[in-house]
Coordinates of C-alpha atoms and ligand atoms in Angstrom, one line a residue:
M237 CA 10.7 14.7 -11.2
M238 CA 8.3 16.5 -8.9
N239 CA 9.0 17.5 -5.3
G240 CA 6.4 17.3 -2.6
Q241 CA 5.1 20.8 -3.3
Q242 CA 4.8 20.3 -7.0
Y243 CA 2.9 17.0 -6.3
R244 CA 0.4 18.9 -4.1
E245 CA 0.0 21.5 -6.9
S246 CA -0.5 18.8 -9.5
L247 CA -3.3 17.4 -7.3
K248 CA -5.0 20.8 -7.1
K249 CA -5.3 20.8 -10.9
L250 CA -7.3 17.6 -10.9
K251 CA -11.0 17.6 -10.1
P252 CA -11.8 14.1 -8.8
K253 CA -15.3 13.5 -7.2
V254 CA -14.5 12.7 -3.6
Y255 CA -17.0 12.2 -0.7
Y256 CA -16.3 11.8 3.0
M257 CA -19.1 11.4 5.5
T258 CA -21.4 12.6 2.7
E259 CA -19.5 15.9 2.2
E260 CA -18.1 16.5 -1.2
I261 CA -14.4 17.4 -0.9
T262 CA -13.2 19.9 -3.4
D263 CA -9.6 20.1 -2.3
V264 CA -8.0 16.8 -1.1
V265 CA -4.7 18.6 -0.4
E266 CA -6.2 20.8 2.3
H267 CA -9.1 18.7 3.8
P268 CA -8.1 17.6 7.3
A269 CA -9.3 14.0 6.7
I270 CA -7.1 13.5 3.7
A271 CA -4.2 16.0 4.1
P272 CA -2.0 13.6 6.2
H273 CA -2.2 11.0 3.4
V274 CA -1.3 13.6 0.8
N275 CA 1.7 14.6 3.1
A276 CA 2.8 11.0 3.3
A277 CA 2.8 10.6 -0.5
A278 CA 4.4 14.0 -0.9
K279 CA 7.3 12.8 1.4
I280 CA 8.2 10.3 -1.3
Y281 CA 8.5 13.1 -3.9
D282 CA 10.6 15.2 -1.4
M283 CA 12.9 12.3 -0.5
A284 CA 13.7 11.7 -4.2
C285 CA 15.0 15.3 -4.4
D286 CA 16.9 15.1 -1.1
P287 CA 20.6 14.4 -1.6
V288 CA 20.5 12.1 1.5
Y289 CA 17.9 9.7 -0.1
E290 CA 18.3 10.6 -3.8
E291 CA 20.3 7.5 -4.7
L292 CA 17.8 5.1 -3.1
C293 CA 14.7 6.9 -4.2
T294 CA 15.6 7.5 -7.9
A295 CA 16.6 5.2 -10.8
T296 CA 17.5 5.4 -14.5
S297 CA 14.7 4.7 -16.8
H298 CA 15.4 1.7 -19.1
L299 CA 13.1 3.4 -21.6
T300 CA 14.5 6.9 -21.9
G301 CA 17.8 6.8 -19.9
K302 CA 16.5 9.7 -17.8
K303 CA 16.6 9.9 -14.1
I304 CA 13.2 9.1 -12.6
N305 CA 11.5 8.6 -9.3
R306 CA 12.1 4.9 -8.3
F307 CA 8.3 4.6 -7.9
T308 CA 7.9 4.7 -11.7
H309 CA 10.8 2.4 -12.4
I310 CA 10.6 -1.1 -13.9
H311 CA 13.0 -3.4 -12.0
Q312 CA 16.0 -4.3 -14.2
N313 CA 17.9 -6.5 -11.8
A314 CA 17.8 -8.0 -8.3
D315 CA 19.5 -4.9 -6.9
D316 CA 16.5 -2.8 -8.0
L317 CA 14.3 -5.2 -6.0
V318 CA 16.5 -4.9 -2.9
N319 CA 16.8 -1.1 -3.3
K320 CA 13.0 -0.9 -3.4
V321 CA 12.8 -2.6 0.0
K322 CA 15.5 -0.4 1.5
M323 CA 13.7 2.6 0.1
L324 CA 10.4 1.6 1.6
R325 CA 12.0 1.1 5.0
A326 CA 13.6 4.6 4.8
I327 CA 10.3 6.2 3.9
G328 CA 8.5 4.3 6.6
Q329 CA 11.0 5.6 9.1
Q330 CA 10.2 9.2 8.0
T331 CA 6.4 8.9 7.8
A332 CA 5.5 6.1 10.4
S333 CA 2.6 5.6 8.1
C334 CA 1.5 4.1 4.7
F335 CA 2.8 6.3 1.9
Q336 CA 0.5 4.6 -0.7
R337 CA 2.5 5.0 -3.9
C338 CA 3.8 1.4 -3.9
V339 CA 0.5 0.0 -5.0
G340 CA 0.6 1.8 -8.4
F341 CA 4.4 1.1 -8.6
D342 CA 3.7 -2.7 -8.2
A343 CA 0.8 -2.6 -10.6
M344 CA 2.9 -1.0 -13.3
N345 CA 5.6 -3.6 -12.9
A346 CA 3.1 -6.4 -13.1
V347 CA 1.3 -5.0 -16.1
Y348 CA 4.6 -4.4 -17.9
Q349 CA 5.6 -8.1 -17.5
I350 CA 2.2 -9.6 -18.3
T351 CA 1.4 -7.5 -21.4
Y352 CA 4.8 -8.5 -22.8
E353 CA 4.1 -12.2 -22.2
M354 CA 0.6 -12.0 -23.5
D355 CA 1.6 -10.3 -26.7
K356 CA 4.3 -12.9 -27.4
A357 CA 1.8 -15.7 -26.8
K358 CA -1.3 -14.2 -28.5
G359 CA 0.0 -11.6 -31.0
T360 CA -1.8 -8.8 -29.2
N361 CA -0.5 -5.3 -29.0
Y362 CA -0.9 -4.3 -25.4
H363 CA 2.8 -4.0 -24.3
Q364 CA 3.6 -1.1 -26.6
R365 CA 0.5 0.7 -25.5
F366 CA 1.6 0.2 -21.9
V367 CA 5.1 1.3 -22.6
D368 CA 3.8 4.5 -24.1
Y369 CA 1.7 5.1 -21.0
L370 CA 4.6 4.3 -18.7
K371 CA 6.8 6.9 -20.5
V372 CA 4.3 9.5 -19.7
V373 CA 4.1 8.4 -16.0
Q374 CA 7.9 8.5 -15.8
E375 CA 8.2 11.9 -17.5
K376 CA 5.4 13.6 -15.5
D377 CA 6.3 11.7 -12.3
L378 CA 2.6 10.6 -11.9
M379 CA 1.2 8.5 -9.1
P380 CA -1.3 5.9 -10.4
S381 CA -3.3 4.0 -7.9
G382 CA -3.2 0.2 -8.2
S383 CA -6.9 -0.6 -8.3
M384 CA -7.4 -4.3 -8.0
T385 CA -9.9 -5.4 -5.4
D386 CA -13.6 -5.7 -6.5
P387 CA -16.4 -5.6 -4.0
K388 CA -16.8 -9.4 -4.8
G389 CA -20.5 -9.8 -3.6
D390 CA -21.2 -13.4 -2.7
R391 CA -17.8 -15.0 -2.3
S392 CA -19.2 -18.4 -3.1
L393 CA -20.0 -17.2 -6.6
S394 CA -17.7 -16.3 -9.5
P395 CA -17.9 -12.9 -11.2
G396 CA -20.2 -14.1 -13.9
Q397 CA -22.6 -15.8 -11.4
Q398 CA -23.3 -12.7 -9.2
A399 CA -26.9 -11.6 -8.9
D400 CA -25.6 -8.0 -9.5
P401 CA -23.0 -8.1 -12.4
D402 CA -21.5 -4.8 -11.2
L403 CA -20.0 -6.5 -8.1
Y404 CA -17.0 -7.1 -10.3
L405 CA -15.9 -4.3 -12.6
H406 CA -16.7 -5.2 -16.2
I407 CA -17.0 -4.0 -19.7
V408 CA -20.5 -2.9 -20.7
E409 CA -19.7 -1.7 -24.2
R410 CA -17.0 -2.1 -26.8
K411 CA -16.8 0.9 -29.2
K412 CA -14.7 1.8 -32.2
D413 CA -12.6 4.2 -30.1
G414 CA -12.6 2.4 -26.7
I415 CA -14.5 0.6 -24.0
V416 CA -17.1 1.6 -21.4
V417 CA -16.7 0.0 -17.9
R418 CA -19.0 -0.2 -14.9
G419 CA -18.5 -1.5 -11.3
A420 CA -16.3 -0.5 -8.4
K421 CA -12.9 -1.1 -6.8
A422 CA -12.9 -1.3 -3.0
H423 CA -10.3 -0.4 -0.3
I424 CA -8.1 1.4 -2.8
T425 CA -5.1 2.9 -1.1
G426 CA -4.2 6.5 -2.0
S427 CA -6.9 6.6 -4.6
V428 CA -8.2 10.1 -3.8
N429 CA -4.7 11.6 -4.0
S430 CA -3.5 9.7 -7.1
H431 CA -3.3 11.2 -10.6
E432 CA -4.6 8.1 -12.4
H433 CA -6.2 4.7 -11.6
L434 CA -4.5 1.7 -13.0
V435 CA -7.3 -0.9 -12.9
M436 CA -6.7 -4.7 -12.9
P437 CA -8.9 -7.8 -12.5
T438 CA -9.0 -9.2 -9.0
T439 CA -9.3 -13.0 -9.5
S440 CA -9.0 -15.9 -12.0
L441 CA -11.5 -15.9 -14.7
K442 CA -12.9 -18.5 -17.1
E443 CA -14.4 -18.7 -20.5
G444 CA -17.6 -16.7 -20.6
E445 CA -16.2 -14.1 -18.2
E446 CA -14.4 -12.0 -20.9
D447 CA -16.1 -8.8 -19.9
Y448 CA -14.4 -9.0 -16.5
A449 CA -10.9 -9.5 -17.9
V450 CA -10.0 -5.9 -18.2
C451 CA -7.0 -3.8 -17.3
F452 CA -6.8 -0.1 -18.1
S453 CA -5.8 3.4 -16.9
V454 CA -8.0 6.5 -16.5
P455 CA -7.4 9.9 -14.9
V456 CA -9.0 10.1 -11.4
D457 CA -11.3 12.8 -12.6
A458 CA -12.6 11.0 -15.7
P459 CA -16.4 11.4 -16.1
G460 CA -18.3 8.7 -14.2
I461 CA -15.8 8.1 -11.5
L462 CA -16.5 8.9 -7.8
H463 CA -14.7 8.1 -4.6
I464 CA -16.2 7.4 -1.2
F465 CA -13.4 7.9 1.3
G466 CA -13.3 5.4 4.2
R467 CA -13.5 6.0 8.0
Q468 CA -10.6 5.1 10.2
T469 CA -10.3 4.6 13.9
N470 CA -10.4 7.9 15.7
D471 CA -10.4 9.9 12.5
D472 CA -12.8 12.5 13.9
R473 CA -9.8 13.6 16.0
K474 CA -8.2 14.8 12.7
C475 CA -11.2 17.0 11.9
A476 CA -11.6 18.3 15.5
G477 CA -8.4 20.4 15.1
C478 CA -6.4 18.1 17.4
T479 CA -2.7 17.5 16.9
I480 CA -1.5 15.5 20.0
D481 CA -4.5 13.2 20.1
V482 CA -4.1 12.3 16.5
G483 CA -0.7 10.7 17.3
N484 CA 0.8 11.3 13.9
P485 CA -0.9 14.5 12.7
E486 CA 1.5 15.1 9.8
F487 CA 1.3 11.7 8.1
G488 CA -1.7 9.8 9.5
I489 CA -1.8 6.3 10.8
V490 CA -2.4 4.3 7.6
G491 CA -2.9 5.1 3.9
G492 CA -6.3 6.7 3.0
E493 CA -8.5 4.1 1.3
A494 CA -11.7 4.7 -0.7
L495 CA -14.4 2.9 -2.6
V496 CA -13.9 3.9 -6.3
V497 CA -17.1 3.7 -8.3
F498 CA -17.1 3.5 -12.1
E499 CA -20.4 4.5 -13.6
D500 CA -20.1 3.8 -17.3
V501 CA -16.6 5.2 -17.6
F502 CA -15.2 5.5 -21.1
V503 CA -11.6 4.3 -21.7
P504 CA -9.9 4.9 -25.0
W505 CA -8.2 1.9 -26.6
E506 CA -4.7 3.4 -26.1
K507 CA -5.2 3.0 -22.3
V508 CA -6.6 -0.5 -22.4
F509 CA -4.0 -3.2 -21.5
L510 CA -6.1 -6.3 -21.3
C511 CA -9.5 -6.8 -22.8
G512 CA -11.2 -10.2 -22.7
E513 CA -8.1 -12.5 -22.4
V514 CA -9.4 -14.4 -19.4
E515 CA -6.4 -16.7 -19.1
Y516 CA -4.2 -13.7 -18.3
A517 CA -6.3 -12.4 -15.4
Y518 CA -4.9 -14.7 -12.8
P519 CA -1.2 -14.3 -13.9
L520 CA -1.7 -10.6 -13.6
V521 CA -3.2 -10.9 -10.1
E522 CA -0.4 -13.2 -9.0
R523 CA 2.3 -11.0 -10.4
F524 CA 0.9 -7.9 -8.7
A525 CA 0.2 -9.6 -5.4
T526 CA 3.8 -10.9 -5.2
F527 CA 5.2 -7.5 -5.9
H528 CA 3.1 -6.0 -3.2
R529 CA 3.8 -8.7 -0.7
Q530 CA 7.5 -8.3 -1.3
N531 CA 7.1 -4.8 0.2
Y532 CA 5.7 -5.5 3.6
G533 CA 9.0 -6.3 5.3
G534 CA 10.2 -2.9 4.0
C535 CA 7.5 -0.4 4.8
K536 CA 6.4 -2.2 8.0
T537 CA 9.9 -2.4 9.4
G538 CA 10.4 1.3 8.8
V539 CA 7.2 2.1 10.6
G540 CA 8.2 -0.5 13.2
D541 CA 11.5 1.4 13.8
V542 CA 9.4 4.4 14.9
L543 CA 7.1 2.3 17.0
I544 CA 10.0 0.5 18.8
G545 CA 11.6 3.9 19.3
A546 CA 8.4 5.3 20.8
I547 CA 8.2 2.3 23.1
A548 CA 11.8 2.7 24.3
A549 CA 11.2 6.4 24.8
V550 CA 8.0 5.9 26.8
A551 CA 9.7 3.3 28.9
D552 CA 12.3 6.0 29.7
A553 CA 9.6 8.5 30.4
Q554 CA 7.8 6.1 32.7
G555 CA 10.9 4.9 34.6
T556 CA 10.6 1.2 33.4
S557 CA 13.4 1.0 30.8
R558 CA 15.8 -0.7 33.1
A559 CA 13.4 -3.5 34.1
A560 CA 14.6 -6.8 32.7
H561 CA 11.2 -7.9 31.3
I562 CA 10.9 -4.5 29.4
R563 CA 14.3 -5.0 27.8
E564 CA 13.3 -8.5 26.8
K565 CA 10.1 -7.4 25.3
I566 CA 11.8 -4.7 23.3
S567 CA 14.3 -7.2 22.1
E568 CA 11.4 -9.4 21.0
M569 CA 9.8 -6.5 19.1
I570 CA 13.1 -6.0 17.3
R571 CA 13.4 -9.7 16.5
L572 CA 9.9 -9.8 15.0
S573 CA 10.4 -6.7 13.0
E574 CA 13.8 -7.6 11.6
T575 CA 12.5 -11.0 10.6
L576 CA 10.1 -9.3 8.3
Y577 CA 13.0 -7.2 6.8
C578 CA 15.0 -10.4 6.3
C579 CA 12.1 -11.9 4.4
S580 CA 11.7 -8.9 2.1
I581 CA 15.4 -8.7 1.4
A582 CA 15.6 -12.5 0.7
C583 CA 12.7 -12.6 -1.8
S584 CA 14.2 -9.5 -3.5
S585 CA 17.8 -10.8 -3.7
Q586 CA 16.4 -14.1 -5.1
G587 CA 14.5 -12.3 -7.8
Y588 CA 14.9 -13.3 -11.4
A589 CA 14.3 -12.0 -14.9
T590 CA 11.0 -12.6 -16.6
P591 CA 10.6 -12.9 -20.4
S592 CA 10.4 -9.1 -20.7
C593 CA 13.8 -8.9 -18.9
A594 CA 12.0 -7.1 -16.0
Y595 CA 12.7 -8.6 -12.6
Y596 CA 10.4 -10.4 -10.3
P597 CA 10.9 -11.3 -6.6
D598 CA 10.8 -14.9 -5.6
P599 CA 7.1 -15.5 -5.2
L600 CA 7.2 -18.1 -2.5
L601 CA 9.4 -16.0 -0.3
A602 CA 7.4 -12.8 -1.0
N603 CA 4.2 -14.6 0.1
I604 CA 6.0 -15.8 3.3
T605 CA 7.0 -12.2 4.0
K606 CA 3.4 -10.9 4.0
L607 CA 2.1 -14.0 5.8
N608 CA 4.6 -13.3 8.6
V609 CA 3.4 -9.7 8.7
T610 CA -0.1 -10.8 9.5
S611 CA 1.1 -12.3 12.8
N612 CA 4.3 -10.5 13.6
I613 CA 2.8 -7.0 13.5
Y614 CA 0.0 -8.1 15.9
E615 CA 2.6 -9.5 18.3
I616 CA 4.7 -6.3 18.0
A617 CA 1.5 -4.3 18.8
R618 CA 0.6 -6.5 21.7
L619 CA 4.1 -6.1 23.2
A620 CA 3.9 -2.3 22.7
Q621 CA 0.6 -2.1 24.5
D622 CA 2.0 -4.4 27.3
I623 CA 5.0 -2.0 27.8
A624 CA 3.0 1.2 27.4
G625 CA 0.4 0.3 30.1
G626 CA -3.3 0.7 30.4
V627 CA -2.8 4.5 30.2
L628 CA -2.9 4.0 26.4
A629 CA -6.7 3.5 26.7
T630 CA -7.6 6.0 29.4
L631 CA -5.7 9.3 28.7
P632 CA -7.7 12.4 29.0
S633 CA -8.0 14.5 25.8
E634 CA -5.6 17.1 24.5
K635 CA -8.4 19.6 25.2
D636 CA -8.4 18.7 28.9
M637 CA -4.6 18.9 28.9
K638 CA -4.8 22.5 27.6
D639 CA -7.8 23.6 29.6
P640 CA -7.1 26.4 32.1
K641 CA -9.0 24.7 34.9
L642 CA -8.3 21.0 34.3
G643 CA -4.8 21.2 32.6
K644 CA -3.0 21.4 35.9
Y645 CA -4.5 18.1 37.1
V646 CA -3.5 16.3 33.8
E647 CA 0.0 17.8 34.1
K648 CA 0.3 16.7 37.8
Y649 CA -1.2 13.2 37.7
F650 CA 0.2 12.1 34.4
K651 CA 3.7 13.1 35.3
S652 CA 6.0 10.1 35.6
V653 CA 9.9 10.6 35.6
A654 CA 10.5 14.0 37.1
D655 CA 12.6 15.5 34.3
V656 CA 10.4 14.3 31.4
P657 CA 7.6 16.8 30.6
T658 CA 4.1 15.3 30.9
E659 CA 3.3 16.4 27.4
N660 CA 6.1 14.4 25.9
R661 CA 4.9 11.3 27.6
I662 CA 1.3 11.9 26.3
R663 CA 2.6 12.6 22.8
L664 CA 4.4 9.3 22.7
L665 CA 1.4 7.4 24.1
R666 CA -0.9 8.9 21.5
L667 CA 1.5 7.9 18.8
I668 CA 1.7 4.3 20.1
E669 CA -2.1 4.3 20.4
G670 CA -2.5 5.3 16.8
M671 CA 0.0 2.7 15.6
T672 CA -1.3 -0.2 17.6
C673 CA -5.0 0.2 17.9
G674 CA -7.6 -0.3 15.1
T675 CA -7.1 0.5 11.5
A676 CA -3.4 0.0 11.3
L677 CA -3.6 -3.6 12.4
V678 CA -6.4 -4.5 10.0
E679 CA -4.2 -3.1 7.2
S680 CA -1.4 -5.5 8.2
M681 CA -3.8 -8.4 8.1
H682 CA -5.6 -7.7 4.8
G683 CA -3.4 -5.2 2.8
A684 CA -1.9 -7.0 -0.3
G685 CA -4.4 -9.8 0.3
S686 CA -5.7 -11.8 3.2
P687 CA -3.6 -14.6 4.8
Q688 CA -5.6 -17.3 3.1
A689 CA -4.6 -15.9 -0.3
M690 CA -0.9 -16.3 0.7
R691 CA -1.5 -19.8 2.0
I692 CA -3.0 -20.8 -1.4
M693 CA 0.1 -19.4 -3.2
L694 CA 2.3 -21.2 -0.7
Q695 CA 0.7 -24.5 -1.5
R696 CA 1.2 -23.8 -5.2
Q697 CA 4.8 -22.7 -4.9
A698 CA 6.2 -25.0 -2.2
N699 CA 6.6 -28.1 -4.3
L700 CA 5.4 -30.7 -1.9
E701 CA 6.0 -33.5 -4.4
M702 CA 9.7 -32.7 -4.5
K703 CA 9.8 -32.7 -0.6
K704 CA 8.1 -36.1 -0.5
A705 CA 10.6 -37.5 -3.0
L706 CA 13.4 -36.2 -0.8
A707 CA 12.0 -37.9 2.3
Q708 CA 11.3 -41.2 0.4
K709 CA 14.8 -41.3 -0.8
I710 CA 16.3 -40.8 2.7
A711 CA 13.9 -43.3 4.1
G712 CA 14.9 -45.9 1.5
I713 CA 11.5 -46.0 -0.2
S714 CA 11.9 -46.7 -3.9
Ligands
LIG139 FE1 3.3 0.8 0.4 FE2 3.3 -0.5 2.7 FE3 1.4 1.3 2.2 FE4 1.4 -1.0 0.9 S1 1.1 -0.8 3.1 S2 1.1 1.0 0.0 S3 3.7 -1.4 0.7 S4 3.5 1.7 2.5
LIG140 FE1 -1.2 -1.7 2.2

């Protein structure tokens, strides 16, 4: 297993093409726009080597019997699923940010299960290829991205009907030794600081759309791949050398996302895990989505623990912590946050074995988890802003606070409770600002799929016919 420093060094050996605001970034580890996200992912590597977290953050490989980072593990029982959620909460508490590695983790578990089922049904040979790849990932402790979402173009049209065929990633050539792919994957978390991209289809596909039914892995620096790193709310503060104004300078506010462009990228057959089997595209999407939705009551409650702590501390700093309505609002934040944790633990403990023997969380409950995140996190943020006060939106800059002429006024007029340093109050407010304004909230809405995607799954999984039959029986209707 690698530790955080070894992970950083491993990234320095790669040469991915990465652009941010038109600038080509040659070192993602050091660049101020990306470094916090690297730090958040590095924290996972460090925690796996820390005796306090080691048990939670490591597992035993069912392939090799060796100790591995849990983020490369294939879940072997319901306890593995529960431990994943506990681990995500623990890491969220340490980073207060998205640590990104879960996406590839979930992609690997989904691909493992689906390739097994596909081979059994169709006599293909994808699973063994994937297992060989997985062994390398486990051995080298690699972080693959989970690259699923296509740009999608006109949402009313299917992949094969788009005016521009590249709006869904597709195969442009099948060769003796591999395939060539073209297109892009959008909003890909942690993509610029991953070692590999594990690419999957994004939607159900039908006959005639075989070129879009493709799953494979490539190194991030494979020829033809480029990354355009996204902007985030207030991200210029990171590059202006600020620390306090950034809120969470070490780990950032959310995971770093990028548009990953594939310009005729060659993939050798041994790294291709689905190629033309349209009927397995949707099952793979559903499997991955359920795994990722399972997570959100883990990582978000860990991050929420920090936010609730920041709010309680700012209430102390502002002299409001004994007011009954503040205490009630903090209780409500705790209720909303722990409800999400309950959901994640429930879908995990109700997990079951799939044909490959690998475990899968209860899909209905996992989708409910993420659907609750899309509203509870907004309500938690609303309560946090209510308690913090309008000062959240009007604070002078860190530069003014440190200015020889203006600093004394900031110090004097932003002082609240006498024995709390003004700077401490400002630090907490900046952290709360980062966690509740802008990009972080949008991630809670759309990360792991938009609410409508969960509602569709909910309709599919909730068995309304069975519920109707129950009611008719009780009502005496034959
Ligand atoms: Fe992991 Fe949460 Fe980030 Fe998704 S949002 S990658 S589950 S930390
Ligand atoms: Fe996410």
